[in-house]
Short mmCIF file of C-alpha atoms in Angstrom, two decimals:
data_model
loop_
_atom_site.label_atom_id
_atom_site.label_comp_id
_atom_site.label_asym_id
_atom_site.label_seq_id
_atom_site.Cartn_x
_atom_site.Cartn_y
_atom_site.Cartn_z
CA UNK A 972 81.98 210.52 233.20
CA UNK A 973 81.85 209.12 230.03
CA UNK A 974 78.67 209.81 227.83
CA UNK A 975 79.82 207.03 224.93
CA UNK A 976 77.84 203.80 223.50
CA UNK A 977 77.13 200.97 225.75
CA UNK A 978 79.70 198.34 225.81
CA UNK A 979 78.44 196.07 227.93
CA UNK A 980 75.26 195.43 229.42
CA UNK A 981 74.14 192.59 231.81
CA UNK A 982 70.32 191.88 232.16
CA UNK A 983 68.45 189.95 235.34
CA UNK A 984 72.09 188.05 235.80
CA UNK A 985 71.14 185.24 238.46
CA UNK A 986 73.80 182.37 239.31
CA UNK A 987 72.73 179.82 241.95
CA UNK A 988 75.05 177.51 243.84
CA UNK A 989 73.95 175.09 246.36
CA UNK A 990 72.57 176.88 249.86
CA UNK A 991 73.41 180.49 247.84
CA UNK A 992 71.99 182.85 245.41
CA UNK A 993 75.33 184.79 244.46
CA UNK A 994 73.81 186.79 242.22
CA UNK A 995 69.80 187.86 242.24
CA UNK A 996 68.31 189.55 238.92
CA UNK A 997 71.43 192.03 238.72
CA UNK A 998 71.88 194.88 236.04
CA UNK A 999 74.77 196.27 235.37
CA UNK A 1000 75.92 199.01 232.15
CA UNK A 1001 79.09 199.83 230.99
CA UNK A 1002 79.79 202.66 228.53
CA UNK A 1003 82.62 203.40 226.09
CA UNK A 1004 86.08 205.01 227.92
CA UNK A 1005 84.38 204.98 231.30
CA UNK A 1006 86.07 203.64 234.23
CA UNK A 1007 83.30 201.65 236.53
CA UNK A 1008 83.76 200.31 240.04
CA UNK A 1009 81.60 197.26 241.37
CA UNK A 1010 81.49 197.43 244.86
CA UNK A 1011 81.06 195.23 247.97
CA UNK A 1012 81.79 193.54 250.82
CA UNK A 1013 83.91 190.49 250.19
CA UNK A 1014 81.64 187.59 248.89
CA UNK A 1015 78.73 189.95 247.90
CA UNK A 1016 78.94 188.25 244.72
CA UNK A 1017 81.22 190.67 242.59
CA UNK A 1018 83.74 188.09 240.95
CA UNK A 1019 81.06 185.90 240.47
CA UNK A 1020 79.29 188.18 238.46
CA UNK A 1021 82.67 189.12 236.36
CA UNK A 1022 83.35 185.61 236.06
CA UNK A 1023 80.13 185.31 234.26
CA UNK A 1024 80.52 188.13 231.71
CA UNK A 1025 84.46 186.61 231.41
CA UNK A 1026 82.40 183.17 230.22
CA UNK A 1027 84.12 181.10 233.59
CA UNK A 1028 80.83 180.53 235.04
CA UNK A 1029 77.67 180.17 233.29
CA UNK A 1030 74.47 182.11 234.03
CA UNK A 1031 71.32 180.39 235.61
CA UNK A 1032 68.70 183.45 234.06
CA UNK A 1033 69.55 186.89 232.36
CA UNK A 1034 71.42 187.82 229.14
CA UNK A 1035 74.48 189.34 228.33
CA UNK A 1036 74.75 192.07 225.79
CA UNK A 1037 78.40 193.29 224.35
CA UNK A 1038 77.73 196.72 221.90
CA UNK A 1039 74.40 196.06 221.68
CA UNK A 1040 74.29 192.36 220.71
CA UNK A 1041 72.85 189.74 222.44
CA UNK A 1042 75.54 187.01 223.05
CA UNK A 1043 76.36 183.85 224.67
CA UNK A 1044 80.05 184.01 226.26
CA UNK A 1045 80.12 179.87 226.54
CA UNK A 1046 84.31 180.34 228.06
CA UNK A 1047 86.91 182.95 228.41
CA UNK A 1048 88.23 181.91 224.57
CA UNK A 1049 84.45 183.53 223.83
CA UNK A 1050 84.98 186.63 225.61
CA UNK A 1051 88.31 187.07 224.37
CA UNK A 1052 87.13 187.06 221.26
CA UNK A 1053 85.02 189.99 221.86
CA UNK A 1054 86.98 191.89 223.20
CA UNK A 1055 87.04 191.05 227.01
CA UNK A 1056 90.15 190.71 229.15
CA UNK A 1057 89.86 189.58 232.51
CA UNK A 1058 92.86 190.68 235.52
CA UNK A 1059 92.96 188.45 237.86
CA UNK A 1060 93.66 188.74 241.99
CA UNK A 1061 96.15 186.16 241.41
CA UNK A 1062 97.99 185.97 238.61
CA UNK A 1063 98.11 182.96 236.09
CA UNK A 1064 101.85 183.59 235.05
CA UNK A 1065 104.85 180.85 234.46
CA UNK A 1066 107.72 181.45 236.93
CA UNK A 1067 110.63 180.57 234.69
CA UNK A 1068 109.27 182.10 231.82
CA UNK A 1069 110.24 185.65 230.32
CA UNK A 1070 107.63 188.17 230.50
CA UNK A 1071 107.43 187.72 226.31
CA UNK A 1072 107.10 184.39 226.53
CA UNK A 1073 104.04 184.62 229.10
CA UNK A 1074 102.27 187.35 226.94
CA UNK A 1075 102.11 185.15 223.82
CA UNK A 1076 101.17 181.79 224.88
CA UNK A 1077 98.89 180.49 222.70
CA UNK A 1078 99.25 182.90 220.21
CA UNK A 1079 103.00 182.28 219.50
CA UNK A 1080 104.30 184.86 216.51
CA UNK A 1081 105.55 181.80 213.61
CA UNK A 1082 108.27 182.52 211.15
CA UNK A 1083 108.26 179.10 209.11
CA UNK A 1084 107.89 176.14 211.72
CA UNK A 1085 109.37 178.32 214.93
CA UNK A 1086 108.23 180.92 217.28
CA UNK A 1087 109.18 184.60 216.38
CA UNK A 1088 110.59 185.48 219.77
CA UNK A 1089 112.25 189.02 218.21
CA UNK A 1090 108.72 190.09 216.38
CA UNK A 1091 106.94 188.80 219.86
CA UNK A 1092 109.15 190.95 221.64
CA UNK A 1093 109.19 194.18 219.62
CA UNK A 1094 105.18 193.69 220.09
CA UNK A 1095 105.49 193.72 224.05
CA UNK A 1096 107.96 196.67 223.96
CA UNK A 1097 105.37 198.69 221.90
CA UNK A 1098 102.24 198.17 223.73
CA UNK A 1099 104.15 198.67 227.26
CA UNK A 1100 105.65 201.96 226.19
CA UNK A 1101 102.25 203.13 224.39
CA UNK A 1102 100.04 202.84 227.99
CA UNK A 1103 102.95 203.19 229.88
CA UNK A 1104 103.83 199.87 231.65
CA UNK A 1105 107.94 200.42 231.45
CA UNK A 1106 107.77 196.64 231.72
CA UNK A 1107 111.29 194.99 229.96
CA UNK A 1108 109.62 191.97 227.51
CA UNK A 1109 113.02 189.79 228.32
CA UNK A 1110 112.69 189.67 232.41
CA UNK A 1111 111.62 186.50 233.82
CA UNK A 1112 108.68 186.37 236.13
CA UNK A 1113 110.40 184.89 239.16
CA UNK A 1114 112.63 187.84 239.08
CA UNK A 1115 110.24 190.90 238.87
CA UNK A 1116 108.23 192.38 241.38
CA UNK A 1117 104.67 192.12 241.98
CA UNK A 1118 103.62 194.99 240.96
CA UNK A 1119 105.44 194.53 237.48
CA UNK A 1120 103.79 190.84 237.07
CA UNK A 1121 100.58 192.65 237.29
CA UNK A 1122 101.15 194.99 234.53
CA UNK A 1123 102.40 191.80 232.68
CA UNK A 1124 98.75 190.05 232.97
CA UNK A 1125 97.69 193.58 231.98
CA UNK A 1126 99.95 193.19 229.23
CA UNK A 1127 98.35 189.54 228.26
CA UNK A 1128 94.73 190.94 227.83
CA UNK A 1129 95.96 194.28 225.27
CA UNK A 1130 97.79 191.53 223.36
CA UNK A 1131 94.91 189.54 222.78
CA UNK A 1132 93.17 192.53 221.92
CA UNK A 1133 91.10 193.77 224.88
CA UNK A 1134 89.26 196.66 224.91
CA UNK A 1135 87.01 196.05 227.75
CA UNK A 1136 89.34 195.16 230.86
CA UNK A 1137 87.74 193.82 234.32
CA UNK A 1138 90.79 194.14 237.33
CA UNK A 1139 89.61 192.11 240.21
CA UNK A 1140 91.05 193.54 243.02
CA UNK A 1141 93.88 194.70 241.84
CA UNK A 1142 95.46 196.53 244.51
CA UNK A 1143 95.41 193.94 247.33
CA UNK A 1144 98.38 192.99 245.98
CA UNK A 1145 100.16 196.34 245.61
CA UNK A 1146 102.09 199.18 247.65
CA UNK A 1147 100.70 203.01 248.02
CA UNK A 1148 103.51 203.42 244.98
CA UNK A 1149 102.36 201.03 242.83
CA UNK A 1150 98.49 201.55 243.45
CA UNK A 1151 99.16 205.53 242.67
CA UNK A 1152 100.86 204.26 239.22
CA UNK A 1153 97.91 201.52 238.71
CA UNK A 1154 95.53 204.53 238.71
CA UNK A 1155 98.20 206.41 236.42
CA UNK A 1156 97.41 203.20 234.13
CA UNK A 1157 93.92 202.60 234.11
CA UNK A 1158 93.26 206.51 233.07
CA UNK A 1159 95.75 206.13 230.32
CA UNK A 1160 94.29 203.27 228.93
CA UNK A 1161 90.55 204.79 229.34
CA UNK A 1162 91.91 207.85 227.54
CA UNK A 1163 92.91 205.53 224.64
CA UNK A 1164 89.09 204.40 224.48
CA UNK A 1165 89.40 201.26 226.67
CA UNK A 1166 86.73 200.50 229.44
CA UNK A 1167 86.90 199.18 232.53
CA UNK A 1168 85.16 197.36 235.65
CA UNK A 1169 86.86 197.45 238.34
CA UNK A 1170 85.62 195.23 241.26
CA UNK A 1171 86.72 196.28 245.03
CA UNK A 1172 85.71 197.49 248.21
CA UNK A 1173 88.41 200.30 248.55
CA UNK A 1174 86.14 203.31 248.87
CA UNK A 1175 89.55 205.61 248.36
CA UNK A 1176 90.50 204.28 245.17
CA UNK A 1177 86.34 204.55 243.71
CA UNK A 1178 86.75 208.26 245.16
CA UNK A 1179 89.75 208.58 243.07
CA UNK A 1180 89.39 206.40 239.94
CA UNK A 1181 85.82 205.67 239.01
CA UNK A 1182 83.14 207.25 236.63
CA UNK A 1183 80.56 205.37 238.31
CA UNK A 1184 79.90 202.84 240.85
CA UNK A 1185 77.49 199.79 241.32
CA UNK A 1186 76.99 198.80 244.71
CA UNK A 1187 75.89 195.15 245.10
CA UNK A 1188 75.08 193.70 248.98
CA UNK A 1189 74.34 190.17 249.25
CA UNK A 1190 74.41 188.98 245.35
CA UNK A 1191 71.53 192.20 244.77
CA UNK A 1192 72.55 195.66 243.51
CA UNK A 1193 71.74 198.56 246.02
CA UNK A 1194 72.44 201.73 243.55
CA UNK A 1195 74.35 202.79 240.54
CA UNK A 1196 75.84 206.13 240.94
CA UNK A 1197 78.04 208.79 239.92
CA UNK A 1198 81.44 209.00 241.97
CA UNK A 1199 81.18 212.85 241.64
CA UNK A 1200 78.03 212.72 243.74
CA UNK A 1201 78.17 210.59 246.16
CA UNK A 1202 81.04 210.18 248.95
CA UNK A 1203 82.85 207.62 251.17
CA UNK A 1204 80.50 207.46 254.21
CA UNK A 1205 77.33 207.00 251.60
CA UNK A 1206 78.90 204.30 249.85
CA UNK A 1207 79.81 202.52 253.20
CA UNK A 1208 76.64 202.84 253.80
CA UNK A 1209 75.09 201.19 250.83
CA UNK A 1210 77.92 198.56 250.81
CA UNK A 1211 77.39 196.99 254.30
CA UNK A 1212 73.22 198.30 255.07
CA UNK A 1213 73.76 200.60 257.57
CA UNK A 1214 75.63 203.86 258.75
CA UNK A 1215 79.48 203.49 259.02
CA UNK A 1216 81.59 205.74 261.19
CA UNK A 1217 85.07 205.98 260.38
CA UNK A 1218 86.60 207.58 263.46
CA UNK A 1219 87.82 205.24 266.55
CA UNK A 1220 87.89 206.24 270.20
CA UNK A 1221 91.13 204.20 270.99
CA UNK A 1222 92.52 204.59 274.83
CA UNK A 1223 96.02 204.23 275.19
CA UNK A 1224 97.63 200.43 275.01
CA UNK A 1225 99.11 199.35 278.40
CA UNK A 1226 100.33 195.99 277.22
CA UNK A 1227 101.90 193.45 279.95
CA UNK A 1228 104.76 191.15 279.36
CA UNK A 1229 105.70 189.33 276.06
CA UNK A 1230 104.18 186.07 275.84
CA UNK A 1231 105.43 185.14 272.26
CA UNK A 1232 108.61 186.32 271.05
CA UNK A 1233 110.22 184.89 267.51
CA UNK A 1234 114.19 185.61 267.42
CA UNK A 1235 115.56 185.82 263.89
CA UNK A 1236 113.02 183.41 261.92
CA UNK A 1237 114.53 182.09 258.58
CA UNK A 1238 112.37 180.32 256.19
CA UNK A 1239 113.02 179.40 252.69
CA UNK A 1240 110.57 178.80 249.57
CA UNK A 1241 110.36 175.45 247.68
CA UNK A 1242 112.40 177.02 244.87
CA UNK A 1243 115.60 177.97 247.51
CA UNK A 1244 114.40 181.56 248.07
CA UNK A 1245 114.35 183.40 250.89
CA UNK A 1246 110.81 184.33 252.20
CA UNK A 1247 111.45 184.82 255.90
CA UNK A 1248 115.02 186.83 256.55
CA UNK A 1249 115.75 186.97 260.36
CA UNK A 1250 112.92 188.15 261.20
CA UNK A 1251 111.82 189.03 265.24
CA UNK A 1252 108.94 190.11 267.14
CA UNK A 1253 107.33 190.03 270.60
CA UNK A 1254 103.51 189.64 271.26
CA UNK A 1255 102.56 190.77 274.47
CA UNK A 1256 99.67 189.73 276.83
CA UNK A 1257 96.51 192.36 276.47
CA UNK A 1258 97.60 193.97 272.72
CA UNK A 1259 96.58 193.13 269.61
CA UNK A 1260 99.78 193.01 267.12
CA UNK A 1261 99.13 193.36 263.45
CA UNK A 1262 101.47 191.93 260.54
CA UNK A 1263 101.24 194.00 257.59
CA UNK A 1264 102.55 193.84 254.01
CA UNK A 1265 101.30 192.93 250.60
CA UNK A 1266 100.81 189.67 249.16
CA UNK A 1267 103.94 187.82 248.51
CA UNK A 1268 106.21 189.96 251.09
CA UNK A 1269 105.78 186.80 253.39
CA UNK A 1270 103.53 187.67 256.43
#
């Protein structure tokens, strides 16, 4: 755990909507090069409280202090600014644009009255092989994977010159593979003095990432702890207000006859793409089928 200055600090946060309280009086710290997870059931008011510090919504009561300093993050050109960089559960990327040309919008490289495409792209190429990314700056979004268009809006916030970076969520989208080379990410950009919040309610990935973790239930935090002393069935716990067990008694399935089955299912995508490809399955009366895959795979 990291013992460095406070970067960020977030005092008696509240933000009202109507018929909710999404967040009530909440603290949070975060120091310098430390990794820490918010955590909580989905709508417990986690990327509302990271949209605040990211200046997308606006406190009702508390303050915001980044190194110290009291400050008023009024948009996400604000927070930028000081050093904030927010990745987001779905990406805010142009399809038919290269992964260059998506880094630098807005702050287009000029030589004379054009854009410096070459100097833009040497830029990428550096900061992908210095944390690792292995992303190539000429590849255009629609043709690169999921995984790799995160790593591009990951990408967009070191350009702009992030050193605090908030991932919301940022494995829903991912496979075991890419999620084991996320974490490989996040530690070498902590190790480079970077510090991050990372908001989910993965209680495998806090066990294996985190410095520290801030539970929050119902738009209040619960605790702020260590990871190295606490464990998954105590921050289940904490998370949802009462004891979790993790084991299932499941008898065996004796399912009856199908009474759905889709036969080679084709569907294409408004651009032409294929996002179904023959695909079958049977349902049968008295089972419960699940459909898995991450986002974008088309279930």
């Amino acid at each position: 755990m990291s013992s460095g200055a406070t970067k960020v600090e977030m005092r008696g946060i509240t933000k009202r909507f109507p018929g909710l309280v999404a967040n009530d009086g909440i603290n949070l710290t975060l120091k310098e090069g430390e990794i820490l997870a918010l955590l909580g059931e989905n709508g417990a008011g986690k990327s509302t409280l990271m949209n605040i510090l990211f200046g997308l919504y606006q406190p009702d009561e508390g303050e915001i202090l980044i190194g110290g300093k009291p400050t008023a993050i009024q948009g996400p050109k604000t927070a930028i600014r000081l050093g904030l960089g927010m990745v987001h559960q779905h990406f805010k990327l142009v399809q038919p644009f290269t992964v260059t040309e998506n880094i630098i919008l807005g702050l287009e490289p000029k030589q004379r009255l054009s854009i410096h495409y070459r100097k833009a792209e040497q830029q990428v190429a550096e900061l992908s092989d210095r944390y690792g990314l292995r992303v190539d700056p000429k590849a255009k979004i629609q043709d690169i994977s999921v995984g790799m268009q995160q790593r591009v809006e990951i990408l967009k916030t070191l350009y702009r010159g992030a050193d605090i970076l908030i991932f919301d969520e940022p494995t829903a989208v991912l496979t075991p593979q890419e999620i084991q080379e996320l974490i490989e990410i996040m530690r070498k950009l902590v190790a480079e003095g970077k510090s991050i919040i990372l908001i989910t309610h993965k209680l495998k990935e806090i066990m294996a990432i985190a410095d520290r973790v801030t539970v929050i239930r119902r738009g209040k935090v619960i605790d702020s702890l260590n990871v190295s002393e606490t464990n998954p069935d105590e921050l289940a716990a904490k998370m949802v207000g009462r004891q979790v067990s993790f084991k299932r008694d499941k008898k065996p399935a004796s399912p009856g006859q199908p009474v759905l089955i889709v036969d080679k299912i084709v569907a294409h995508a408004a651009s032409g793409a294929r996002v179904l490809d023959e695909v079958s399955l049977a349902v049968r009366s008295g089972e419960i089928l699940g459909i898995a895959g991450v986002d974008g795979n088309g279930q």
